[in-house]
Structure formats: C-alpha cells, structure tokens
Amino acid sequence: MADPANIVWHKTTITKADREARNGHKGAVIWFTGLSGSGKSTLANRVESLLFASGIRTYLLDGDNIRSGLNRDLGFSEADRKENIRRISEVAGLFVDSNAIVLTAFISPFKEDRAAARTRVGNHEFFEIYVKCPLSVCESRDPKGLYKKARKGEIKNFTGIGSAYEAPESPELVIDTSEETVEESAQKVIRLLEKSGIIKENIGQQDPAKGGNGGNGL
C-alpha cells in the first residue's frame, strides 16, 4: 500500500463549478438499494433515460457490470462486500466531480457501508433511494434464477436468504416497486432531483425513444 505521506492531491485547472456552469446542472449520486429482484436496475435505467433525453450528463453503475471488471477479484464475504461498496463510492465520487449524475444499482445490504458512501460523496450530493419490495415478490420474479440457487444451497450468503439486508432508516426516497409502475417510480426520482436543485424543473418530460415502459415489469 502506498504511503499517504507521499501522495498529494493534484488540483486541476477545470473545476466542478466550471463544469456545472457549462452543463446547467449539478452532479450527484442516486444510490438505489434493495433486494435482488426489487427492480433497482430497471428503475435506474428508466431514470437515466429520462435524464439523458433532457441533456443531462449521466452514467449508470450496475452491480453485475462492476463485478465483471473493476471488482471481479471480490467475492461475497462481508469483507468483500464492504470493499465492493467502498470502491464503487470512490468511482461515484469521481463521476460527481466530473458533473455527471451517476446512478448506482447495488444491493448494498449494510447501513454502515451506505453511510460511508454518503460521506465519501457528500451529503448534499448523495440521494439514497430505497427500492422496497417484499422478499416473496422478489423471489417470485427471480430474473436471474439466483433465489432458486440460494434456496438449493448453491449460493452462500445470498442477501435475503443466507445474509441479512439492513433496510435504510432515513432514505431520501422510498419506492415500493410491488405497487408502483416503473414510470411512477422514475418520476418520483426526477421530482426529488428537481426539488433538491440538482436539475432544473420540468426535466424528464421527454420520452426517450423506447427508453422504458409504464407497466410493472420491475
């Protein structure tokens, strides 16, 4: 590990404020957390589509995608899960500095890790979205067949089955995907960003070409 005493942060010529002024919006992290199958990725994709269609700079970080590259050396022990979220929060923080709205779709089951991510990014630029959905509904969806494998004992420490999920206590937004459509849920996230001054009002009114549907499908 590098000696922190030998590392000095390099200040770049172009600042975050410069980027905000040019692009007309602020950077932020929309942190979607919830059980596997709750609809995090579907919702994150829809929100990004709405923002992108309105000219907002965005990037979506998805759990499986990150584990396919940056975090492919990590397993699913508690220590590895913590490191997984630590690395993601560092990457997300860089995206915010670049003036992007980064959407993260990760189970991120532990409160402590999500709190650390908020601290890394900054409270005023971090929006925790609890994608709430009963375990029975998530398991009935089981889009990747993971619950079935977990029930058979083929996957150890699977969140909701062999490992606990610590639900957020004070998230910026709670969305129940067992009762709301994708479109209703996405619009709630857009309104939150507007009220918080991250984006201008009436963003997300354009419907990107086949960027999502208004049905349940989460």
PDB file of C-alpha atoms in Angstrom:
ATOM      1  CA  MET A   1       0.000   0.000   0.000  1.00  0.00           C
ATOM      2  CA  ALA A   2       1.252   3.459  -0.883  1.00  0.00           C
ATOM      3  CA  ASP A   3       2.381   5.717   1.932  1.00  0.00           C
ATOM      4  CA  PRO A   4      -0.255   8.514   2.263  1.00  0.00           C
ATOM      5  CA  ALA A   5       2.546  10.907   3.193  1.00  0.00           C
ATOM      6  CA  ASN A   6       3.867  10.605  -0.350  1.00  0.00           C
ATOM      7  CA  ILE A   7       0.530  11.297  -2.044  1.00  0.00           C
ATOM      8  CA  VAL A   8      -0.536  14.871  -2.789  1.00  0.00           C
ATOM      9  CA  TRP A   9      -3.889  15.658  -4.427  1.00  0.00           C
ATOM     10  CA  HIS A  10      -3.343  17.454  -7.740  1.00  0.00           C
ATOM     11  CA  LYS A  11      -5.661  20.425  -8.281  1.00  0.00           C
ATOM     12  CA  THR A  12      -6.860  20.569 -11.868  1.00  0.00           C
ATOM     13  CA  THR A  13      -7.418  23.751 -13.850  1.00  0.00           C
ATOM     14  CA  ILE A  14     -11.063  22.980 -14.660  1.00  0.00           C
ATOM     15  CA  THR A  15     -13.205  22.857 -11.519  1.00  0.00           C
ATOM     16  CA  LYS A  16     -16.511  21.277 -10.618  1.00  0.00           C
ATOM     17  CA  ALA A  17     -18.091  24.744 -10.670  1.00  0.00           C
ATOM     18  CA  ASP A  18     -16.816  25.276 -14.222  1.00  0.00           C
ATOM     19  CA  ARG A  19     -18.485  22.062 -15.346  1.00  0.00           C
ATOM     20  CA  GLU A  20     -21.746  22.920 -13.591  1.00  0.00           C
ATOM     21  CA  ALA A  21     -21.826  26.320 -15.261  1.00  0.00           C
ATOM     22  CA  ARG A  22     -21.287  24.831 -18.720  1.00  0.00           C
ATOM     23  CA  ASN A  23     -23.742  21.943 -18.398  1.00  0.00           C
ATOM     24  CA  GLY A  24     -26.523  23.671 -16.466  1.00  0.00           C
ATOM     25  CA  HIS A  25     -26.947  21.065 -13.741  1.00  0.00           C
ATOM     26  CA  LYS A  26     -25.128  19.681 -10.719  1.00  0.00           C
ATOM     27  CA  GLY A  27     -23.506  16.308 -10.239  1.00  0.00           C
ATOM     28  CA  ALA A  28     -24.986  13.793  -7.821  1.00  0.00           C
ATOM     29  CA  VAL A  29     -25.220  10.140  -6.866  1.00  0.00           C
ATOM     30  CA  ILE A  30     -28.592   8.410  -6.949  1.00  0.00           C
ATOM     31  CA  TRP A  31     -27.937   5.324  -4.849  1.00  0.00           C
ATOM     32  CA  PHE A  32     -30.568   2.641  -5.472  1.00  0.00           C
ATOM     33  CA  THR A  33     -30.502  -0.028  -2.763  1.00  0.00           C
ATOM     34  CA  GLY A  34     -32.748  -3.037  -2.258  1.00  0.00           C
ATOM     35  CA  LEU A  35     -33.019  -6.788  -2.546  1.00  0.00           C
ATOM     36  CA  SER A  36     -32.123  -8.679  -5.699  1.00  0.00           C
ATOM     37  CA  GLY A  37     -35.172  -8.590  -7.949  1.00  0.00           C
ATOM     38  CA  SER A  38     -36.608  -5.469  -6.351  1.00  0.00           C
ATOM     39  CA  GLY A  39     -36.242  -3.511  -9.597  1.00  0.00           C
ATOM     40  CA  LYS A  40     -33.170  -1.383  -8.921  1.00  0.00           C
ATOM     41  CA  SER A  41     -31.601  -1.792 -12.353  1.00  0.00           C
ATOM     42  CA  THR A  42     -34.887  -1.366 -14.234  1.00  0.00           C
ATOM     43  CA  LEU A  43     -35.675   1.828 -12.346  1.00  0.00           C
ATOM     44  CA  ALA A  44     -32.136   3.193 -12.642  1.00  0.00           C
ATOM     45  CA  ASN A  45     -32.211   2.611 -16.397  1.00  0.00           C
ATOM     46  CA  ARG A  46     -35.522   4.431 -16.778  1.00  0.00           C
ATOM     47  CA  VAL A  47     -34.381   7.407 -14.712  1.00  0.00           C
ATOM     48  CA  GLU A  48     -31.162   7.631 -16.706  1.00  0.00           C
ATOM     49  CA  SER A  49     -33.117   7.517 -19.973  1.00  0.00           C
ATOM     50  CA  LEU A  50     -35.275  10.445 -18.878  1.00  0.00           C
ATOM     51  CA  LEU A  51     -32.290  12.489 -17.713  1.00  0.00           C
ATOM     52  CA  PHE A  52     -30.207  11.715 -20.798  1.00  0.00           C
ATOM     53  CA  ALA A  53     -33.042  12.681 -23.136  1.00  0.00           C
ATOM     54  CA  SER A  54     -33.119  16.071 -21.408  1.00  0.00           C
ATOM     55  CA  GLY A  55     -29.423  16.719 -21.984  1.00  0.00           C
ATOM     56  CA  ILE A  56     -28.185  15.722 -18.520  1.00  0.00           C
ATOM     57  CA  ARG A  57     -24.769  14.081 -18.255  1.00  0.00           C
ATOM     58  CA  THR A  58     -25.288  10.645 -16.726  1.00  0.00           C
ATOM     59  CA  TYR A  59     -23.672   7.293 -16.081  1.00  0.00           C
ATOM     60  CA  LEU A  60     -25.123   4.103 -14.624  1.00  0.00           C
ATOM     61  CA  LEU A  61     -23.055   1.802 -12.420  1.00  0.00           C
ATOM     62  CA  ASP A  62     -24.688  -1.630 -12.118  1.00  0.00           C
ATOM     63  CA  GLY A  63     -23.677  -4.351  -9.673  1.00  0.00           C
ATOM     64  CA  ASP A  64     -23.026  -7.166 -12.115  1.00  0.00           C
ATOM     65  CA  ASN A  65     -21.238  -4.855 -14.558  1.00  0.00           C
ATOM     66  CA  ILE A  66     -18.858  -3.612 -11.862  1.00  0.00           C
ATOM     67  CA  ARG A  67     -18.158  -7.152 -10.691  1.00  0.00           C
ATOM     68  CA  SER A  68     -17.346  -8.105 -14.277  1.00  0.00           C
ATOM     69  CA  GLY A  69     -14.409  -5.718 -14.324  1.00  0.00           C
ATOM     70  CA  LEU A  70     -13.281  -3.378 -11.561  1.00  0.00           C
ATOM     71  CA  ASN A  71     -14.417  -5.657  -8.739  1.00  0.00           C
ATOM     72  CA  ARG A  72     -14.072  -9.067 -10.333  1.00  0.00           C
ATOM     73  CA  ASP A  73     -11.479 -10.014  -7.689  1.00  0.00           C
ATOM     74  CA  LEU A  74     -14.072  -9.717  -4.913  1.00  0.00           C
ATOM     75  CA  GLY A  75     -16.359 -12.407  -3.563  1.00  0.00           C
ATOM     76  CA  PHE A  76     -19.423 -12.122  -1.347  1.00  0.00           C
ATOM     77  CA  SER A  77     -17.974 -12.344   2.146  1.00  0.00           C
ATOM     78  CA  GLU A  78     -18.832  -9.430   4.413  1.00  0.00           C
ATOM     79  CA  ALA A  79     -15.315  -8.009   3.980  1.00  0.00           C
ATOM     80  CA  ASP A  80     -15.503  -8.268   0.189  1.00  0.00           C
ATOM     81  CA  ARG A  81     -18.951  -6.687   0.114  1.00  0.00           C
ATOM     82  CA  LYS A  82     -17.641  -3.758   2.117  1.00  0.00           C
ATOM     83  CA  GLU A  83     -14.703  -3.348  -0.268  1.00  0.00           C
ATOM     84  CA  ASN A  84     -17.077  -3.609  -3.220  1.00  0.00           C
ATOM     85  CA  ILE A  85     -19.122  -0.669  -1.954  1.00  0.00           C
ATOM     86  CA  ARG A  86     -16.008   1.303  -0.956  1.00  0.00           C
ATOM     87  CA  ARG A  87     -14.621   1.107  -4.495  1.00  0.00           C
ATOM     88  CA  ILE A  88     -17.988   1.970  -6.013  1.00  0.00           C
ATOM     89  CA  SER A  89     -18.340   5.039  -3.788  1.00  0.00           C
ATOM     90  CA  GLU A  90     -14.876   6.234  -4.833  1.00  0.00           C
ATOM     91  CA  VAL A  91     -15.758   5.846  -8.511  1.00  0.00           C
ATOM     92  CA  ALA A  92     -19.133   7.525  -7.963  1.00  0.00           C
ATOM     93  CA  GLY A  93     -17.411  10.447  -6.246  1.00  0.00           C
ATOM     94  CA  LEU A  94     -15.188  10.975  -9.292  1.00  0.00           C
ATOM     95  CA  PHE A  95     -18.234  10.967 -11.574  1.00  0.00           C
ATOM     96  CA  VAL A  96     -19.868  13.644  -9.406  1.00  0.00           C
ATOM     97  CA  ASP A  97     -16.736  15.764  -9.659  1.00  0.00           C
ATOM     98  CA  SER A  98     -16.964  15.407 -13.454  1.00  0.00           C
ATOM     99  CA  ASN A  99     -20.500  16.881 -13.206  1.00  0.00           C
ATOM    100  CA  ALA A 100     -22.337  13.674 -14.009  1.00  0.00           C
ATOM    101  CA  ILE A 101     -25.399  12.309 -12.297  1.00  0.00           C
ATOM    102  CA  VAL A 102     -24.322   8.771 -11.545  1.00  0.00           C
ATOM    103  CA  LEU A 103     -26.951   6.149 -10.829  1.00  0.00           C
ATOM    104  CA  THR A 104     -25.817   3.144  -8.811  1.00  0.00           C
ATOM    105  CA  ALA A 105     -27.855  -0.068  -8.674  1.00  0.00           C
ATOM    106  CA  PHE A 106     -26.407  -2.289  -5.952  1.00  0.00           C
ATOM    107  CA  ILE A 107     -27.969  -4.380  -3.205  1.00  0.00           C
ATOM    108  CA  SER A 108     -25.514  -2.693  -0.789  1.00  0.00           C
ATOM    109  CA  PRO A 109     -27.078  -4.504   2.189  1.00  0.00           C
ATOM    110  CA  PHE A 110     -25.217  -2.870   5.064  1.00  0.00           C
ATOM    111  CA  LYS A 111     -26.170   0.515   6.551  1.00  0.00           C
ATOM    112  CA  GLU A 112     -22.585   1.241   7.569  1.00  0.00           C
ATOM    113  CA  ASP A 113     -21.314   0.861   4.014  1.00  0.00           C
ATOM    114  CA  ARG A 114     -24.036   3.088   2.555  1.00  0.00           C
ATOM    115  CA  ALA A 115     -23.286   5.709   5.208  1.00  0.00           C
ATOM    116  CA  ALA A 116     -19.599   5.582   4.270  1.00  0.00           C
ATOM    117  CA  ALA A 117     -20.538   6.065   0.599  1.00  0.00           C
ATOM    118  CA  ARG A 118     -22.615   9.115   1.547  1.00  0.00           C
ATOM    119  CA  THR A 119     -19.671  10.547   3.483  1.00  0.00           C
ATOM    120  CA  ARG A 120     -17.316   9.988   0.545  1.00  0.00           C
ATOM    121  CA  VAL A 121     -19.610  11.687  -1.948  1.00  0.00           C
ATOM    122  CA  GLY A 122     -21.042  14.414   0.286  1.00  0.00           C
ATOM    123  CA  ASN A 123     -24.464  14.505   1.907  1.00  0.00           C
ATOM    124  CA  HIS A 124     -25.913  17.231  -0.357  1.00  0.00           C
ATOM    125  CA  GLU A 125     -24.941  15.248  -3.477  1.00  0.00           C
ATOM    126  CA  PHE A 126     -25.996  11.790  -2.296  1.00  0.00           C
ATOM    127  CA  PHE A 127     -29.563  10.513  -2.640  1.00  0.00           C
ATOM    128  CA  GLU A 128     -30.352   7.134  -1.139  1.00  0.00           C
ATOM    129  CA  ILE A 129     -33.343   5.512  -2.837  1.00  0.00           C
ATOM    130  CA  TYR A 130     -34.752   2.501  -1.034  1.00  0.00           C
ATOM    131  CA  VAL A 131     -36.265   0.253  -3.692  1.00  0.00           C
ATOM    132  CA  LYS A 132     -38.602  -1.545  -1.345  1.00  0.00           C
ATOM    133  CA  CYS A 133     -40.169  -4.825  -2.361  1.00  0.00           C
ATOM    134  CA  PRO A 134     -41.298  -7.821  -0.278  1.00  0.00           C
ATOM    135  CA  LEU A 135     -38.914 -10.780  -0.365  1.00  0.00           C
ATOM    136  CA  SER A 136     -41.755 -13.000  -1.604  1.00  0.00           C
ATOM    137  CA  VAL A 137     -42.284 -10.746  -4.633  1.00  0.00           C
ATOM    138  CA  CYS A 138     -38.557 -10.509  -5.387  1.00  0.00           C
ATOM    139  CA  GLU A 139     -38.290 -14.261  -5.145  1.00  0.00           C
ATOM    140  CA  SER A 140     -41.271 -14.786  -7.439  1.00  0.00           C
ATOM    141  CA  ARG A 141     -39.616 -12.553 -10.049  1.00  0.00           C
ATOM    142  CA  ASP A 142     -36.151 -14.076  -9.648  1.00  0.00           C
ATOM    143  CA  PRO A 143     -34.991 -12.738 -13.068  1.00  0.00           C
ATOM    144  CA  LYS A 144     -31.535 -14.344 -12.784  1.00  0.00           C
ATOM    145  CA  GLY A 145     -32.590 -17.545 -11.005  1.00  0.00           C
ATOM    146  CA  LEU A 146     -30.448 -16.591  -8.014  1.00  0.00           C
ATOM    147  CA  TYR A 147     -33.071 -17.162  -5.324  1.00  0.00           C
ATOM    148  CA  LYS A 148     -33.678 -20.657  -6.652  1.00  0.00           C
ATOM    149  CA  LYS A 149     -29.972 -21.394  -6.434  1.00  0.00           C
ATOM    150  CA  ALA A 150     -29.751 -19.867  -2.964  1.00  0.00           C
ATOM    151  CA  ARG A 151     -32.648 -21.992  -1.721  1.00  0.00           C
ATOM    152  CA  LYS A 152     -30.827 -25.066  -3.030  1.00  0.00           C
ATOM    153  CA  GLY A 153     -27.680 -24.026  -1.190  1.00  0.00           C
ATOM    154  CA  GLU A 154     -25.778 -23.410  -4.404  1.00  0.00           C
ATOM    155  CA  ILE A 155     -25.159 -19.747  -3.482  1.00  0.00           C
ATOM    156  CA  LYS A 156     -23.915 -18.966   0.003  1.00  0.00           C
ATOM    157  CA  ASN A 157     -24.524 -15.672   1.842  1.00  0.00           C
ATOM    158  CA  PHE A 158     -27.186 -14.575  -0.621  1.00  0.00           C
ATOM    159  CA  THR A 159     -28.899 -11.420   0.626  1.00  0.00           C
ATOM    160  CA  GLY A 160     -32.388 -12.106   1.921  1.00  0.00           C
ATOM    161  CA  ILE A 161     -31.751 -15.840   2.247  1.00  0.00           C
ATOM    162  CA  GLY A 162     -28.386 -16.520   3.866  1.00  0.00           C
ATOM    163  CA  SER A 163     -27.360 -12.950   4.633  1.00  0.00           C
ATOM    164  CA  ALA A 164     -29.294 -10.063   6.127  1.00  0.00           C
ATOM    165  CA  TYR A 165     -30.415  -6.918   4.331  1.00  0.00           C
ATOM    166  CA  GLU A 166     -30.391  -3.790   6.516  1.00  0.00           C
ATOM    167  CA  ALA A 167     -33.122  -1.521   5.199  1.00  0.00           C
ATOM    168  CA  PRO A 168     -32.413   2.245   5.147  1.00  0.00           C
ATOM    169  CA  GLU A 169     -33.803   4.164   8.106  1.00  0.00           C
ATOM    170  CA  SER A 170     -33.857   7.653   6.600  1.00  0.00           C
ATOM    171  CA  PRO A 171     -33.522   7.435   2.817  1.00  0.00           C
ATOM    172  CA  GLU A 172     -34.292  10.424   0.630  1.00  0.00           C
ATOM    173  CA  LEU A 173     -36.978   8.363  -1.071  1.00  0.00           C
ATOM    174  CA  VAL A 174     -38.772   5.042  -0.606  1.00  0.00           C
ATOM    175  CA  ILE A 175     -40.237   3.405  -3.695  1.00  0.00           C
ATOM    176  CA  ASP A 176     -42.389   0.294  -3.411  1.00  0.00           C
ATOM    177  CA  THR A 177     -41.998  -1.458  -6.751  1.00  0.00           C
ATOM    178  CA  SER A 178     -44.617  -4.039  -5.867  1.00  0.00           C
ATOM    179  CA  GLU A 179     -47.269  -1.307  -6.021  1.00  0.00           C
ATOM    180  CA  GLU A 180     -45.921   1.373  -8.402  1.00  0.00           C
ATOM    181  CA  THR A 181     -45.194   1.290 -12.123  1.00  0.00           C
ATOM    182  CA  VAL A 182     -41.738   1.977 -13.498  1.00  0.00           C
ATOM    183  CA  GLU A 183     -42.911   5.354 -14.791  1.00  0.00           C
ATOM    184  CA  GLU A 184     -44.467   6.435 -11.491  1.00  0.00           C
ATOM    185  CA  SER A 185     -41.308   5.457  -9.650  1.00  0.00           C
ATOM    186  CA  ALA A 186     -38.998   7.187 -12.129  1.00  0.00           C
ATOM    187  CA  GLN A 187     -40.956  10.431 -11.966  1.00  0.00           C
ATOM    188  CA  LYS A 188     -40.620  10.462  -8.168  1.00  0.00           C
ATOM    189  CA  VAL A 189     -36.843  10.324  -8.531  1.00  0.00           C
ATOM    190  CA  ILE A 190     -36.876  13.114 -11.127  1.00  0.00           C
ATOM    191  CA  ARG A 191     -39.012  15.322  -8.873  1.00  0.00           C
ATOM    192  CA  LEU A 192     -36.614  14.696  -5.975  1.00  0.00           C
ATOM    193  CA  LEU A 193     -33.673  15.905  -8.064  1.00  0.00           C
ATOM    194  CA  GLU A 194     -35.631  18.994  -9.110  1.00  0.00           C
ATOM    195  CA  LYS A 195     -36.622  19.904  -5.553  1.00  0.00           C
ATOM    196  CA  SER A 196     -33.035  19.431  -4.418  1.00  0.00           C
ATOM    197  CA  GLY A 197     -31.718  21.813  -7.071  1.00  0.00           C
ATOM    198  CA  ILE A 198     -29.626  19.187  -8.846  1.00  0.00           C
ATOM    199  CA  ILE A 199     -31.505  19.666 -12.109  1.00  0.00           C
ATOM    200  CA  LYS A 200     -33.873  22.315 -13.402  1.00  0.00           C
ATOM    201  CA  GLU A 201     -37.623  21.831 -13.169  1.00  0.00           C
ATOM    202  CA  ASN A 202     -39.616  20.040 -15.869  1.00  0.00           C
ATOM    203  CA  ILE A 203     -36.707  17.795 -16.762  1.00  0.00           C
ATOM    204  CA  GLY A 204     -37.624  14.279 -17.805  1.00  0.00           C
ATOM    205  CA  GLN A 205     -40.812  15.252 -19.610  1.00  0.00           C
ATOM    206  CA  GLN A 206     -39.448  13.968 -22.912  1.00  0.00           C
ATOM    207  CA  ASP A 207     -39.938  10.285 -23.536  1.00  0.00           C
ATOM    208  CA  PRO A 208     -36.663   8.875 -24.900  1.00  0.00           C
ATOM    209  CA  ALA A 209     -37.112   6.510 -27.814  1.00  0.00           C
ATOM    210  CA  LYS A 210     -38.433   3.366 -26.222  1.00  0.00           C
ATOM    211  CA  GLY A 211     -36.472   4.158 -23.066  1.00  0.00           C
ATOM    212  CA  GLY A 212     -38.865   2.291 -20.813  1.00  0.00           C
ATOM    213  CA  ASN A 213     -42.487   1.421 -20.332  1.00  0.00           C
ATOM    214  CA  GLY A 214     -45.084   2.482 -17.866  1.00  0.00           C
ATOM    215  CA  GLY A 215     -46.058  -1.017 -16.904  1.00  0.00           C
ATOM    216  CA  ASN A 216     -44.933  -3.000 -13.871  1.00  0.00           C
ATOM    217  CA  GLY A 217     -42.044  -5.035 -15.356  1.00  0.00           C
ATOM    218  CA  LEU A 218     -39.747  -4.191 -12.465  1.00  0.00           C
TER     219      LEU A 218
END
